[in-house]
Amino acid sequence: MKKFLIINGPNLNMLGLREPDVYGSLTLNEIIAHTETRVKDFGFDLNVEWYQSNIEGEIVSKIQSALSIDITALIINPAAYSHTSVAILDALKIVKKPIVEVHLSNTNKRDEFRQKKLTAMAADVIIEGQGKNSYLLALLSQLL
Ligand code: DQA
């Protein structure tokens, strides 16, 4: 069975409450349930580990832990750390598997400070602006 690790960065545990006009009204758990249901509808039976942390170093350690597990791809929404974290970029560069960076919103249409995405320099695929379908599309990008 194919295994995926999906890492979510700071404030994504607040989805549902957080700027619903930008990120939608679903909680992270509801997006997880939506993703798992829809991916099964597409006929895929996957082992997906979901991880969320508000702490940069914990995210770095989780990325490092992916080196010792057999994953098909690493999917990450680094959230605000995408725009600031050299440490997360450097950790992602160590990963030998495909990396998909996800943003629920289309950051290209947003603030100037969101235009720079350091972590995207390590990504093979970038999915933006797809809201609750973002993680589903990230998985499908590695399955189709
Ligand atoms: C985000 C976009 C980032 O700019 C922001 O800081 C987030 C969420 C997104 O999913 O659209 O926290 O990564």
PDB file of C-alpha atoms and ligand atoms in Angstrom:
ATOM      1  CA  MET A   1       0.000   0.000   0.000  1.00  0.00           C
ATOM      2  CA  LYS A   2       1.348   3.434  -0.923  1.00  0.00           C
ATOM      3  CA  LYS A   3       2.175   5.643   2.037  1.00  0.00           C
ATOM      4  CA  PHE A   4       2.113   9.442   2.154  1.00  0.00           C
ATOM      5  CA  LEU A   5       3.100  11.885   4.865  1.00  0.00           C
ATOM      6  CA  ILE A   6       1.138  15.160   4.910  1.00  0.00           C
ATOM      7  CA  ILE A   7       2.634  17.897   7.090  1.00  0.00           C
ATOM      8  CA  ASN A   8       0.728  21.047   8.029  1.00  0.00           C
ATOM      9  CA  GLY A   9       2.328  24.119   9.547  1.00  0.00           C
ATOM     10  CA  PRO A  10       1.242  26.839  11.947  1.00  0.00           C
ATOM     11  CA  ASN A  11      -2.341  27.973  12.373  1.00  0.00           C
ATOM     12  CA  LEU A  12      -3.716  25.272  10.101  1.00  0.00           C
ATOM     13  CA  ASN A  13      -5.139  23.689  13.270  1.00  0.00           C
ATOM     14  CA  MET A  14      -7.350  26.789  13.378  1.00  0.00           C
ATOM     15  CA  LEU A  15      -8.999  26.205   9.997  1.00  0.00           C
ATOM     16  CA  GLY A  16     -12.735  26.693  10.296  1.00  0.00           C
ATOM     17  CA  LEU A  17     -12.244  29.630  12.668  1.00  0.00           C
ATOM     18  CA  ARG A  18      -9.420  31.271  10.809  1.00  0.00           C
ATOM     19  CA  GLU A  19     -10.271  33.799   8.056  1.00  0.00           C
ATOM     20  CA  PRO A  20     -13.030  31.630   6.530  1.00  0.00           C
ATOM     21  CA  ASP A  21     -13.305  34.024   3.586  1.00  0.00           C
ATOM     22  CA  VAL A  22      -9.722  33.080   2.666  1.00  0.00           C
ATOM     23  CA  TYR A  23      -9.459  29.459   3.834  1.00  0.00           C
ATOM     24  CA  GLY A  24     -13.058  28.210   3.826  1.00  0.00           C
ATOM     25  CA  SER A  25     -15.250  27.085   6.698  1.00  0.00           C
ATOM     26  CA  LEU A  26     -14.040  23.491   7.142  1.00  0.00           C
ATOM     27  CA  THR A  27     -11.794  22.473  10.028  1.00  0.00           C
ATOM     28  CA  LEU A  28      -8.561  20.600   9.340  1.00  0.00           C
ATOM     29  CA  ASN A  29     -10.226  17.381  10.531  1.00  0.00           C
ATOM     30  CA  GLU A  30     -13.105  17.959   8.121  1.00  0.00           C
ATOM     31  CA  ILE A  31     -10.659  18.542   5.265  1.00  0.00           C
ATOM     32  CA  ILE A  32      -8.844  15.328   6.244  1.00  0.00           C
ATOM     33  CA  ALA A  33     -12.141  13.386   6.212  1.00  0.00           C
ATOM     34  CA  HIS A  34     -13.084  14.946   2.853  1.00  0.00           C
ATOM     35  CA  THR A  35      -9.681  14.060   1.371  1.00  0.00           C
ATOM     36  CA  GLU A  36      -9.758  10.458   2.581  1.00  0.00           C
ATOM     37  CA  THR A  37     -13.322   9.898   1.332  1.00  0.00           C
ATOM     38  CA  ARG A  38     -12.698  11.395  -2.085  1.00  0.00           C
ATOM     39  CA  VAL A  39      -9.394   9.601  -2.624  1.00  0.00           C
ATOM     40  CA  LYS A  40     -11.215   6.294  -1.956  1.00  0.00           C
ATOM     41  CA  ASP A  41     -13.914   7.373  -4.462  1.00  0.00           C
ATOM     42  CA  PHE A  42     -11.099   7.581  -7.011  1.00  0.00           C
ATOM     43  CA  GLY A  43     -10.308   3.939  -6.208  1.00  0.00           C
ATOM     44  CA  PHE A  44      -7.105   4.455  -4.217  1.00  0.00           C
ATOM     45  CA  ASP A  45      -6.439   2.651  -0.963  1.00  0.00           C
ATOM     46  CA  LEU A  46      -3.666   4.631   0.729  1.00  0.00           C
ATOM     47  CA  ASN A  47      -1.906   4.878   4.041  1.00  0.00           C
ATOM     48  CA  VAL A  48      -1.829   8.612   4.791  1.00  0.00           C
ATOM     49  CA  GLU A  49      -0.200  10.013   7.926  1.00  0.00           C
ATOM     50  CA  TRP A  50      -1.389  13.539   8.773  1.00  0.00           C
ATOM     51  CA  TYR A  51       0.761  15.742  10.993  1.00  0.00           C
ATOM     52  CA  GLN A  52       0.294  19.334  12.167  1.00  0.00           C
ATOM     53  CA  SER A  53       2.578  21.522  14.232  1.00  0.00           C
ATOM     54  CA  ASN A  54       2.835  25.200  15.047  1.00  0.00           C
ATOM     55  CA  ILE A  55       6.542  24.829  15.804  1.00  0.00           C
ATOM     56  CA  GLU A  56       9.247  25.192  13.156  1.00  0.00           C
ATOM     57  CA  GLY A  57      11.733  22.768  14.751  1.00  0.00           C
ATOM     58  CA  GLU A  58       9.067  20.085  15.151  1.00  0.00           C
ATOM     59  CA  ILE A  59       8.283  20.370  11.454  1.00  0.00           C
ATOM     60  CA  VAL A  60      12.001  20.041  10.625  1.00  0.00           C
ATOM     61  CA  SER A  61      12.194  16.898  12.795  1.00  0.00           C
ATOM     62  CA  LYS A  62       9.086  15.428  11.160  1.00  0.00           C
ATOM     63  CA  ILE A  63      10.586  16.004   7.704  1.00  0.00           C
ATOM     64  CA  GLN A  64      13.789  14.312   8.866  1.00  0.00           C
ATOM     65  CA  SER A  65      11.751  11.342  10.137  1.00  0.00           C
ATOM     66  CA  ALA A  66      10.442  10.868   6.589  1.00  0.00           C
ATOM     67  CA  LEU A  67      13.965   9.793   5.565  1.00  0.00           C
ATOM     68  CA  SER A  68      13.534   6.503   7.388  1.00  0.00           C
ATOM     69  CA  ILE A  69      10.029   5.615   6.158  1.00  0.00           C
ATOM     70  CA  ASP A  70       9.083   4.368   2.725  1.00  0.00           C
ATOM     71  CA  ILE A  71       6.774   7.078   1.433  1.00  0.00           C
ATOM     72  CA  THR A  72       5.635   7.645  -2.140  1.00  0.00           C
ATOM     73  CA  ALA A  73       5.767  11.417  -1.648  1.00  0.00           C
ATOM     74  CA  LEU A  74       5.874  14.085   1.032  1.00  0.00           C
ATOM     75  CA  ILE A  75       3.070  16.656   0.965  1.00  0.00           C
ATOM     76  CA  ILE A  76       3.533  19.828   2.969  1.00  0.00           C
ATOM     77  CA  ASN A  77       1.638  23.010   3.639  1.00  0.00           C
ATOM     78  CA  PRO A  78       4.316  24.958   5.523  1.00  0.00           C
ATOM     79  CA  ALA A  79       1.788  27.809   6.019  1.00  0.00           C
ATOM     80  CA  ALA A  80       3.541  31.042   7.065  1.00  0.00           C
ATOM     81  CA  TYR A  81       6.876  29.215   7.335  1.00  0.00           C
ATOM     82  CA  SER A  82       6.813  28.890   3.574  1.00  0.00           C
ATOM     83  CA  HIS A  83       7.698  32.574   3.416  1.00  0.00           C
ATOM     84  CA  THR A  84      10.391  32.578   6.096  1.00  0.00           C
ATOM     85  CA  SER A  85      11.939  29.214   6.917  1.00  0.00           C
ATOM     86  CA  VAL A  86      15.373  28.379   5.566  1.00  0.00           C
ATOM     87  CA  ALA A  87      15.435  25.522   8.110  1.00  0.00           C
ATOM     88  CA  ILE A  88      12.364  23.860   6.573  1.00  0.00           C
ATOM     89  CA  LEU A  89      13.737  24.436   3.058  1.00  0.00           C
ATOM     90  CA  ASP A  90      17.038  22.819   4.031  1.00  0.00           C
ATOM     91  CA  ALA A  91      15.234  19.831   5.591  1.00  0.00           C
ATOM     92  CA  LEU A  92      13.088  19.366   2.478  1.00  0.00           C
ATOM     93  CA  LYS A  93      16.220  19.361   0.322  1.00  0.00           C
ATOM     94  CA  ILE A  94      17.405  16.216   2.116  1.00  0.00           C
ATOM     95  CA  VAL A  95      14.253  14.271   1.155  1.00  0.00           C
ATOM     96  CA  LYS A  96      14.809  12.083  -1.895  1.00  0.00           C
ATOM     97  CA  LYS A  97      11.103  11.497  -2.616  1.00  0.00           C
ATOM     98  CA  PRO A  98       8.795  13.846  -4.564  1.00  0.00           C
ATOM     99  CA  ILE A  99       7.641  16.860  -2.567  1.00  0.00           C
ATOM    100  CA  VAL A 100       4.300  18.550  -3.144  1.00  0.00           C
ATOM    101  CA  GLU A 101       3.826  21.997  -1.570  1.00  0.00           C
ATOM    102  CA  VAL A 102       0.232  22.948  -0.898  1.00  0.00           C
ATOM    103  CA  HIS A 103      -1.437  26.272  -0.143  1.00  0.00           C
ATOM    104  CA  LEU A 104      -5.198  26.336   0.328  1.00  0.00           C
ATOM    105  CA  SER A 105      -5.335  29.941  -0.857  1.00  0.00           C
ATOM    106  CA  ASN A 106      -3.745  31.313  -4.008  1.00  0.00           C
ATOM    107  CA  THR A 107      -0.874  33.189  -2.406  1.00  0.00           C
ATOM    108  CA  ASN A 108      -0.009  34.770  -5.767  1.00  0.00           C
ATOM    109  CA  LYS A 109      -3.124  36.907  -5.443  1.00  0.00           C
ATOM    110  CA  ARG A 110      -2.390  37.922  -1.860  1.00  0.00           C
ATOM    111  CA  ASP A 111       0.028  40.130   0.112  1.00  0.00           C
ATOM    112  CA  GLU A 112       3.438  41.020  -1.247  1.00  0.00           C
ATOM    113  CA  PHE A 113       5.153  39.177   1.641  1.00  0.00           C
ATOM    114  CA  ARG A 114       3.468  35.930   0.558  1.00  0.00           C
ATOM    115  CA  GLN A 115       5.002  36.111  -2.916  1.00  0.00           C
ATOM    116  CA  LYS A 116       8.324  34.758  -1.732  1.00  0.00           C
ATOM    117  CA  LYS A 117       8.047  31.044  -1.001  1.00  0.00           C
ATOM    118  CA  LEU A 118      11.396  29.715   0.225  1.00  0.00           C
ATOM    119  CA  THR A 119      10.160  26.178   0.768  1.00  0.00           C
ATOM    120  CA  ALA A 120       8.762  25.979  -2.768  1.00  0.00           C
ATOM    121  CA  MET A 121      12.372  25.910  -3.989  1.00  0.00           C
ATOM    122  CA  ALA A 122      12.445  22.271  -2.825  1.00  0.00           C
ATOM    123  CA  ALA A 123       9.029  21.315  -4.221  1.00  0.00           C
ATOM    124  CA  ASP A 124       8.448  19.236  -7.337  1.00  0.00           C
ATOM    125  CA  VAL A 125       4.778  20.200  -7.538  1.00  0.00           C
ATOM    126  CA  ILE A 126       2.945  23.223  -6.105  1.00  0.00           C
ATOM    127  CA  ILE A 127      -0.829  23.290  -5.622  1.00  0.00           C
ATOM    128  CA  GLU A 128      -2.424  26.596  -4.697  1.00  0.00           C
ATOM    129  CA  GLY A 129      -5.882  28.036  -4.387  1.00  0.00           C
ATOM    130  CA  GLN A 130      -7.797  24.759  -4.384  1.00  0.00           C
ATOM    131  CA  GLY A 131      -9.235  25.077  -0.863  1.00  0.00           C
ATOM    132  CA  LYS A 132     -10.579  21.840   0.625  1.00  0.00           C
ATOM    133  CA  ASN A 133      -9.495  19.903  -2.478  1.00  0.00           C
ATOM    134  CA  SER A 134      -5.847  20.962  -2.113  1.00  0.00           C
ATOM    135  CA  TYR A 135      -4.590  17.808  -0.386  1.00  0.00           C
ATOM    136  CA  LEU A 136      -6.704  15.557  -2.610  1.00  0.00           C
ATOM    137  CA  LEU A 137      -5.133  17.136  -5.689  1.00  0.00           C
ATOM    138  CA  ALA A 138      -1.686  16.844  -4.109  1.00  0.00           C
ATOM    139  CA  LEU A 139      -2.222  13.099  -3.599  1.00  0.00           C
ATOM    140  CA  LEU A 140      -3.667  12.633  -7.087  1.00  0.00           C
ATOM    141  CA  SER A 141      -0.673  14.453  -8.591  1.00  0.00           C
ATOM    142  CA  GLN A 142       1.455  11.542  -7.344  1.00  0.00           C
ATOM    143  CA  LEU A 143      -1.007   8.777  -8.260  1.00  0.00           C
ATOM    144  CA  LEU A 144      -2.315   9.498 -11.763  1.00  0.00           C
TER     145      LEU A 144
HETATM  146  C1  DQA B   1      -1.274  29.167   3.503  1.00  0.00           C
HETATM  147  C2  DQA B   1      -0.839  30.506   2.903  1.00  0.00           C
HETATM  148  C3  DQA B   1       0.185  31.182   3.795  1.00  0.00           C
HETATM  149  O1  DQA B   1       0.570  32.435   3.229  1.00  0.00           O
HETATM  150  C4  DQA B   1      -0.403  31.447   5.171  1.00  0.00           C
HETATM  151  O2  DQA B   1       0.564  32.020   6.019  1.00  0.00           O
HETATM  152  C5  DQA B   1      -0.998  30.223   5.775  1.00  0.00           C
HETATM  153  C6  DQA B   1      -1.772  29.327   4.925  1.00  0.00           C
HETATM  154  C7  DQA B   1      -2.407  28.525   2.677  1.00  0.00           C
HETATM  155  O3  DQA B   1      -2.668  27.340   2.892  1.00  0.00           O
HETATM  156  O4  DQA B   1      -3.033  29.195   1.851  1.00  0.00           O
HETATM  157  O5  DQA B   1      -0.926  30.021   6.967  1.00  0.00           O
HETATM  158  O6  DQA B   1      -0.186  28.275   3.477  1.00  0.00           O
END
